[in-house]
JSON list of C-alpha atoms and ligand atoms in Angstrom, two decimals:
[
{"chain": "A", "resi": 498, "resn": "MET", "atom": "CA", "xyz": [130.13, 42.68, 138.89]},
{"chain": "A", "resi": 499, "resn": "SER", "atom": "CA", "xyz": [128.45, 39.28, 138.67]},
{"chain": "A", "resi": 500, "resn": "GLN", "atom": "CA", "xyz": [127.78, 37.56, 135.37]},
{"chain": "A", "resi": 501, "resn": "PRO", "atom": "CA", "xyz": [124.20, 37.73, 134.07]},
{"chain": "A", "resi": 502, "resn": "GLU", "atom": "CA", "xyz": [122.27, 34.49, 134.53]},
{"chain": "A", "resi": 503, "resn": "ARG", "atom": "CA", "xyz": [122.26, 32.47, 131.31]},
{"chain": "A", "resi": 504, "resn": "ILE", "atom": "CA", "xyz": [118.83, 31.03, 130.55]},
{"chain": "A", "resi": 505, "resn": "PRO", "atom": "CA", "xyz": [118.42, 28.37, 127.84]},
{"chain": "A", "resi": 506, "resn": "ILE", "atom": "CA", "xyz": [115.21, 28.69, 125.82]},
{"chain": "A", "resi": 507, "resn": "GLY", "atom": "CA", "xyz": [113.77, 26.50, 123.08]},
{"chain": "A", "resi": 508, "resn": "SER", "atom": "CA", "xyz": [110.61, 26.06, 121.05]},
{"chain": "A", "resi": 509, "resn": "ASP", "atom": "CA", "xyz": [109.21, 24.18, 118.11]},
{"chain": "A", "resi": 510, "resn": "HIS", "atom": "CA", "xyz": [107.56, 25.96, 115.16]},
{"chain": "A", "resi": 511, "resn": "ALA", "atom": "CA", "xyz": [104.36, 26.56, 117.16]},
{"chain": "A", "resi": 512, "resn": "GLY", "atom": "CA", "xyz": [106.26, 28.48, 119.80]},
{"chain": "A", "resi": 513, "resn": "PHE", "atom": "CA", "xyz": [108.80, 30.19, 117.58]},
{"chain": "A", "resi": 514, "resn": "GLU", "atom": "CA", "xyz": [107.20, 33.63, 117.30]},
{"chain": "A", "resi": 515, "resn": "LEU", "atom": "CA", "xyz": [106.44, 33.90, 121.00]},
{"chain": "A", "resi": 516, "resn": "LYS", "atom": "CA", "xyz": [109.95, 32.66, 121.84]},
{"chain": "A", "resi": 517, "resn": "GLU", "atom": "CA", "xyz": [111.45, 35.52, 119.86]},
{"chain": "A", "resi": 518, "resn": "LYS", "atom": "CA", "xyz": [109.31, 38.04, 121.75]},
{"chain": "A", "resi": 519, "resn": "LEU", "atom": "CA", "xyz": [110.14, 36.57, 125.14]},
{"chain": "A", "resi": 520, "resn": "GLU", "atom": "CA", "xyz": [113.84, 36.60, 124.32]},
{"chain": "A", "resi": 521, "resn": "ALA", "atom": "CA", "xyz": [113.61, 40.37, 123.94]},
{"chain": "A", "resi": 522, "resn": "VAL", "atom": "CA", "xyz": [111.91, 40.54, 127.35]},
{"chain": "A", "resi": 523, "resn": "LEU", "atom": "CA", "xyz": [114.63, 38.40, 128.94]},
{"chain": "A", "resi": 524, "resn": "THR", "atom": "CA", "xyz": [117.41, 40.43, 127.36]},
{"chain": "A", "resi": 525, "resn": "GLY", "atom": "CA", "xyz": [115.75, 43.63, 128.55]},
{"chain": "A", "resi": 526, "resn": "LEU", "atom": "CA", "xyz": [115.72, 42.23, 132.08]},
{"chain": "A", "resi": 527, "resn": "GLY", "atom": "CA", "xyz": [119.46, 41.59, 131.89]},
{"chain": "A", "resi": 528, "resn": "TYR", "atom": "CA", "xyz": [119.50, 37.82, 131.34]},
{"chain": "A", "resi": 529, "resn": "ALA", "atom": "CA", "xyz": [121.86, 36.16, 128.87]},
{"chain": "A", "resi": 530, "resn": "VAL", "atom": "CA", "xyz": [119.62, 34.14, 126.55]},
{"chain": "A", "resi": 531, "resn": "ASP", "atom": "CA", "xyz": [120.86, 30.83, 125.15]},
{"chain": "A", "resi": 532, "resn": "ASP", "atom": "CA", "xyz": [118.52, 30.10, 122.22]},
{"chain": "A", "resi": 533, "resn": "VAL", "atom": "CA", "xyz": [118.72, 26.41, 121.26]},
{"chain": "A", "resi": 534, "resn": "GLY", "atom": "CA", "xyz": [116.19, 26.89, 118.42]},
{"chain": "A", "resi": 535, "resn": "THR", "atom": "CA", "xyz": [114.05, 26.50, 116.48]},
{"chain": "A", "resi": 536, "resn": "HIS", "atom": "CA", "xyz": [114.83, 29.48, 114.31]},
{"chain": "A", "resi": 537, "resn": "SER", "atom": "CA", "xyz": [111.83, 29.61, 111.96]},
{"chain": "A", "resi": 538, "resn": "THR", "atom": "CA", "xyz": [108.18, 28.60, 111.63]},
{"chain": "A", "resi": 539, "resn": "SER", "atom": "CA", "xyz": [109.10, 25.52, 109.55]},
{"chain": "A", "resi": 540, "resn": "SER", "atom": "CA", "xyz": [107.61, 22.35, 110.99]},
{"chain": "A", "resi": 541, "resn": "THR", "atom": "CA", "xyz": [109.91, 20.64, 113.46]},
{"chain": "A", "resi": 542, "resn": "ASP", "atom": "CA", "xyz": [109.89, 18.17, 116.39]},
{"chain": "A", "resi": 543, "resn": "TYR", "atom": "CA", "xyz": [109.55, 19.52, 119.94]},
{"chain": "A", "resi": 544, "resn": "PRO", "atom": "CA", "xyz": [111.81, 16.91, 121.65]},
{"chain": "A", "resi": 545, "resn": "ASP", "atom": "CA", "xyz": [114.75, 18.22, 119.60]},
{"chain": "A", "resi": 546, "resn": "TYR", "atom": "CA", "xyz": [114.56, 21.42, 121.65]},
{"chain": "A", "resi": 547, "resn": "ALA", "atom": "CA", "xyz": [113.20, 20.12, 124.96]},
{"chain": "A", "resi": 548, "resn": "HIS", "atom": "CA", "xyz": [116.18, 17.81, 125.53]},
{"chain": "A", "resi": 549, "resn": "PRO", "atom": "CA", "xyz": [118.96, 20.39, 125.04]},
{"chain": "A", "resi": 550, "resn": "VAL", "atom": "CA", "xyz": [117.28, 22.79, 127.47]},
{"chain": "A", "resi": 551, "resn": "ALA", "atom": "CA", "xyz": [116.40, 20.13, 130.06]},
{"chain": "A", "resi": 552, "resn": "ALA", "atom": "CA", "xyz": [119.88, 18.57, 129.86]},
{"chain": "A", "resi": 553, "resn": "GLN", "atom": "CA", "xyz": [121.46, 21.88, 130.84]},
{"chain": "A", "resi": 554, "resn": "VAL", "atom": "CA", "xyz": [119.26, 22.02, 133.95]},
{"chain": "A", "resi": 555, "resn": "GLU", "atom": "CA", "xyz": [119.82, 18.33, 134.72]},
{"chain": "A", "resi": 556, "resn": "GLN", "atom": "CA", "xyz": [123.59, 18.77, 134.52]},
{"chain": "A", "resi": 557, "resn": "GLY", "atom": "CA", "xyz": [123.63, 22.01, 136.50]},
{"chain": "A", "resi": 558, "resn": "ARG", "atom": "CA", "xyz": [124.89, 24.03, 133.55]},
{"chain": "A", "resi": 559, "resn": "ALA", "atom": "CA", "xyz": [121.81, 26.24, 133.89]},
{"chain": "A", "resi": 560, "resn": "LYS", "atom": "CA", "xyz": [119.69, 26.92, 136.96]},
{"chain": "A", "resi": 561, "resn": "ARG", "atom": "CA", "xyz": [116.45, 27.12, 134.95]},
{"chain": "A", "resi": 562, "resn": "GLY", "atom": "CA", "xyz": [115.14, 26.99, 131.41]},
{"chain": "A", "resi": 563, "resn": "ILE", "atom": "CA", "xyz": [112.18, 27.93, 129.24]},
{"chain": "A", "resi": 564, "resn": "LEU", "atom": "CA", "xyz": [110.31, 25.93, 126.58]},
{"chain": "A", "resi": 565, "resn": "LEU", "atom": "CA", "xyz": [107.39, 26.69, 124.27]},
{"chain": "A", "resi": 566, "resn": "CYS", "atom": "CA", "xyz": [105.24, 24.55, 122.00]},
{"chain": "A", "resi": 567, "resn": "GLY", "atom": "CA", "xyz": [101.60, 24.68, 120.92]},
{"chain": "A", "resi": 568, "resn": "THR", "atom": "CA", "xyz": [100.03, 23.21, 124.06]},
{"chain": "A", "resi": 569, "resn": "GLY", "atom": "CA", "xyz": [103.11, 22.99, 126.28]},
{"chain": "A", "resi": 570, "resn": "LEU", "atom": "CA", "xyz": [102.42, 19.29, 126.72]},
{"chain": "A", "resi": 571, "resn": "GLY", "atom": "CA", "xyz": [104.94, 17.67, 124.40]},
{"chain": "A", "resi": 572, "resn": "MET", "atom": "CA", "xyz": [107.73, 19.88, 125.70]},
{"chain": "A", "resi": 573, "resn": "SER", "atom": "CA", "xyz": [106.84, 19.06, 129.30]},
{"chain": "A", "resi": 574, "resn": "TYR", "atom": "CA", "xyz": [106.74, 15.31, 128.65]},
{"chain": "A", "resi": 575, "resn": "ALA", "atom": "CA", "xyz": [110.22, 15.36, 127.11]},
{"chain": "A", "resi": 576, "resn": "ALA", "atom": "CA", "xyz": [111.79, 17.74, 129.63]},
{"chain": "A", "resi": 577, "resn": "ASN", "atom": "CA", "xyz": [110.42, 15.82, 132.62]},
{"chain": "A", "resi": 578, "resn": "ARG", "atom": "CA", "xyz": [112.27, 12.68, 131.50]},
{"chain": "A", "resi": 579, "resn": "HIS", "atom": "CA", "xyz": [115.45, 14.36, 132.75]},
{"chain": "A", "resi": 580, "resn": "HIS", "atom": "CA", "xyz": [116.56, 13.66, 136.30]},
{"chain": "A", "resi": 581, "resn": "GLY", "atom": "CA", "xyz": [115.93, 16.60, 138.60]},
{"chain": "A", "resi": 582, "resn": "VAL", "atom": "CA", "xyz": [113.97, 18.54, 136.02]},
{"chain": "A", "resi": 583, "resn": "ARG", "atom": "CA", "xyz": [110.57, 19.85, 137.10]},
{"chain": "A", "resi": 584, "resn": "ALA", "atom": "CA", "xyz": [109.00, 21.32, 133.98]},
{"chain": "A", "resi": 585, "resn": "ALA", "atom": "CA", "xyz": [105.73, 23.13, 134.64]},
{"chain": "A", "resi": 586, "resn": "VAL", "atom": "CA", "xyz": [103.17, 24.04, 132.00]},
{"chain": "A", "resi": 587, "resn": "ALA", "atom": "CA", "xyz": [101.83, 27.42, 133.09]},
{"chain": "A", "resi": 588, "resn": "TRP", "atom": "CA", "xyz": [98.84, 29.12, 131.48]},
{"chain": "A", "resi": 589, "resn": "SER", "atom": "CA", "xyz": [98.39, 31.92, 134.03]},
{"chain": "A", "resi": 590, "resn": "PRO", "atom": "CA", "xyz": [100.64, 33.94, 136.37]},
{"chain": "A", "resi": 591, "resn": "GLU", "atom": "CA", "xyz": [98.95, 32.22, 139.31]},
{"chain": "A", "resi": 592, "resn": "VAL", "atom": "CA", "xyz": [99.89, 28.76, 138.05]},
{"chain": "A", "resi": 593, "resn": "ALA", "atom": "CA", "xyz": [103.42, 29.97, 137.31]},
{"chain": "A", "resi": 594, "resn": "ALA", "atom": "CA", "xyz": [103.79, 31.36, 140.84]},
{"chain": "A", "resi": 595, "resn": "LEU", "atom": "CA", "xyz": [102.45, 28.18, 142.44]},
{"chain": "A", "resi": 596, "resn": "SER", "atom": "CA", "xyz": [104.76, 26.04, 140.31]},
{"chain": "A", "resi": 597, "resn": "ARG", "atom": "CA", "xyz": [107.64, 27.93, 141.92]},
{"chain": "A", "resi": 598, "resn": "GLN", "atom": "CA", "xyz": [106.27, 28.25, 145.48]},
{"chain": "A", "resi": 599, "resn": "HIS", "atom": "CA", "xyz": [105.04, 24.67, 145.87]},
{"chain": "A", "resi": 600, "resn": "ASN", "atom": "CA", "xyz": [106.85, 22.59, 143.23]},
{"chain": "A", "resi": 601, "resn": "ASP", "atom": "CA", "xyz": [110.18, 24.40, 142.78]},
{"chain": "A", "resi": 602, "resn": "SER", "atom": "CA", "xyz": [109.75, 24.23, 139.00]},
{"chain": "A", "resi": 603, "resn": "ASN", "atom": "CA", "xyz": [113.00, 24.74, 137.16]},
{"chain": "A", "resi": 604, "resn": "VAL", "atom": "CA", "xyz": [111.70, 24.74, 133.60]},
{"chain": "A", "resi": 605, "resn": "LEU", "atom": "CA", "xyz": [108.80, 26.97, 132.52]},
{"chain": "A", "resi": 606, "resn": "VAL", "atom": "CA", "xyz": [106.74, 25.57, 129.65]},
{"chain": "A", "resi": 607, "resn": "LEU", "atom": "CA", "xyz": [104.39, 27.89, 127.82]},
{"chain": "A", "resi": 608, "resn": "PRO", "atom": "CA", "xyz": [101.42, 26.80, 125.65]},
{"chain": "A", "resi": 609, "resn": "ALA", "atom": "CA", "xyz": [102.13, 29.29, 122.88]},
{"chain": "A", "resi": 610, "resn": "ARG", "atom": "CA", "xyz": [98.94, 28.68, 120.88]},
{"chain": "A", "resi": 611, "resn": "PHE", "atom": "CA", "xyz": [96.80, 29.67, 123.86]},
{"chain": "A", "resi": 612, "resn": "LEU", "atom": "CA", "xyz": [98.57, 32.80, 125.13]},
{"chain": "A", "resi": 613, "resn": "SER", "atom": "CA", "xyz": [98.86, 36.39, 123.98]},
{"chain": "A", "resi": 614, "resn": "GLU", "atom": "CA", "xyz": [102.26, 38.06, 124.16]},
{"chain": "A", "resi": 615, "resn": "THR", "atom": "CA", "xyz": [101.05, 40.11, 127.13]},
{"chain": "A", "resi": 616, "resn": "GLU", "atom": "CA", "xyz": [99.85, 37.03, 129.01]},
{"chain": "A", "resi": 617, "resn": "ALA", "atom": "CA", "xyz": [103.04, 35.10, 128.29]},
{"chain": "A", "resi": 618, "resn": "THR", "atom": "CA", "xyz": [105.21, 38.01, 129.43]},
{"chain": "A", "resi": 619, "resn": "LYS", "atom": "CA", "xyz": [103.33, 38.25, 132.74]},
{"chain": "A", "resi": 620, "resn": "ILE", "atom": "CA", "xyz": [103.62, 34.49, 133.26]},
{"chain": "A", "resi": 621, "resn": "LEU", "atom": "CA", "xyz": [107.35, 34.60, 132.51]},
{"chain": "A", "resi": 622, "resn": "THR", "atom": "CA", "xyz": [108.16, 37.57, 134.76]},
{"chain": "A", "resi": 623, "resn": "THR", "atom": "CA", "xyz": [106.09, 36.09, 137.60]},
{"chain": "A", "resi": 624, "resn": "TRP", "atom": "CA", "xyz": [107.84, 32.75, 137.29]},
{"chain": "A", "resi": 625, "resn": "LEU", "atom": "CA", "xyz": [111.31, 34.35, 137.24]},
{"chain": "A", "resi": 626, "resn": "ALA", "atom": "CA", "xyz": [110.60, 36.41, 140.35]},
{"chain": "A", "resi": 627, "resn": "THR", "atom": "CA", "xyz": [108.84, 33.85, 142.55]},
{"chain": "A", "resi": 628, "resn": "PRO", "atom": "CA", "xyz": [110.92, 31.89, 145.10]},
{"chain": "A", "resi": 629, "resn": "PHE", "atom": "CA", "xyz": [110.36, 28.32, 146.30]},
{"chain": "A", "resi": 630, "resn": "GLU", "atom": "CA", "xyz": [108.66, 28.24, 149.69]},
{"chain": "A", "resi": 631, "resn": "GLY", "atom": "CA", "xyz": [110.48, 25.14, 150.95]},
{"chain": "A", "resi": 632, "resn": "GLY", "atom": "CA", "xyz": [109.24, 23.64, 154.24]},
{"chain": "A", "resi": 633, "resn": "ARG", "atom": "CA", "xyz": [106.51, 21.04, 153.70]},
{"chain": "A", "resi": 634, "resn": "HIS", "atom": "CA", "xyz": [106.83, 21.56, 149.96]},
{"chain": "A", "resi": 635, "resn": "GLU", "atom": "CA", "xyz": [110.47, 20.53, 150.07]},
{"chain": "A", "resi": 636, "resn": "THR", "atom": "CA", "xyz": [109.47, 17.18, 151.59]},
{"chain": "A", "resi": 637, "resn": "ARG", "atom": "CA", "xyz": [107.03, 16.64, 148.73]},
{"chain": "A", "resi": 638, "resn": "VAL", "atom": "CA", "xyz": [109.40, 17.74, 145.99]},
{"chain": "A", "resi": 639, "resn": "LYS", "atom": "CA", "xyz": [112.01, 15.30, 147.31]},
{"chain": "A", "resi": 640, "resn": "LYS", "atom": "CA", "xyz": [109.47, 12.48, 146.86]},
{"chain": "A", "resi": 641, "resn": "ILE", "atom": "CA", "xyz": [109.01, 13.21, 143.14]},
{"chain": "A", "resi": 642, "resn": "GLU", "atom": "CA", "xyz": [112.00, 11.18, 141.98]},
{"chain": "A", "resi": 643, "resn": "PRO", "atom": "CA", "xyz": [110.90, 7.52, 142.00]},
{"chain": "A", "resi": 644, "resn": "GLU", "atom": "CA", "xyz": [112.70, 4.97, 144.18]},
{"chain": "A", "resi": 645, "resn": "ALA", "atom": "CA", "xyz": [114.94, 2.60, 142.27]},
{"chain": "A", "resi": 646, "resn": "PRO", "atom": "CA", "xyz": [112.94, -0.60, 141.46]},
{"chain": "B", "resi": 1208, "resn": "RB5", "atom": "C1", "xyz": [102.76, 21.11, 116.84]},
{"chain": "B", "resi": 1208, "resn": "RB5", "atom": "O1", "xyz": [101.76, 21.10, 115.90]},
{"chain": "B", "resi": 1208, "resn": "RB5", "atom": "C2", "xyz": [102.24, 20.71, 118.21]},
{"chain": "B", "resi": 1208, "resn": "RB5", "atom": "O2", "xyz": [101.86, 19.37, 118.22]},
{"chain": "B", "resi": 1208, "resn": "RB5", "atom": "C3", "xyz": [103.28, 20.97, 119.27]},
{"chain": "B", "resi": 1208, "resn": "RB5", "atom": "O3", "xyz": [103.64, 22.32, 119.24]},
{"chain": "B", "resi": 1208, "resn": "RB5", "atom": "C4", "xyz": [102.89, 20.71, 120.70]},
{"chain": "B", "resi": 1208, "resn": "RB5", "atom": "O4", "xyz": [101.66, 21.32, 121.01]},
{"chain": "B", "resi": 1208, "resn": "RB5", "atom": "C5", "xyz": [102.96, 19.32, 121.16]},
{"chain": "B", "resi": 1208, "resn": "RB5", "atom": "O5", "xyz": [102.76, 19.00, 122.33]}
]
């Protein structure tokens, strides 16, 4: 039997409650959740959680990761500083699917203050299940990393 996929997940205080709910969804689907925090609604700094999740993807220790903050923006800025990380803020299942099909996103970022639990769950399950289309999109994805100056 193969090992369950381990998925790192992190949030700041704004995403904490939704993170806890999505962890239950992931566990129910058979994933091994690696929760890097935060662990309460006390005010905290989103980069402290974005970097540990993105670093695991950058280093190949995890295939994909999940981040949550209020808007999704701060988390995406920090995660996308990591080489090879393509962190996509998704506010609908359609955007989540396209981020996989066209952009091969490897980190899902959820704007927790603007999503219900039901919406976030649908976005998450869509993102997990949608493959990259490759082809012309692969050419474009390869051009994302800037040339050395
Ligand atoms: C926290 O108040 C909020 O700024 C943070 O969760 C996030 O939205 C930042 O991008």
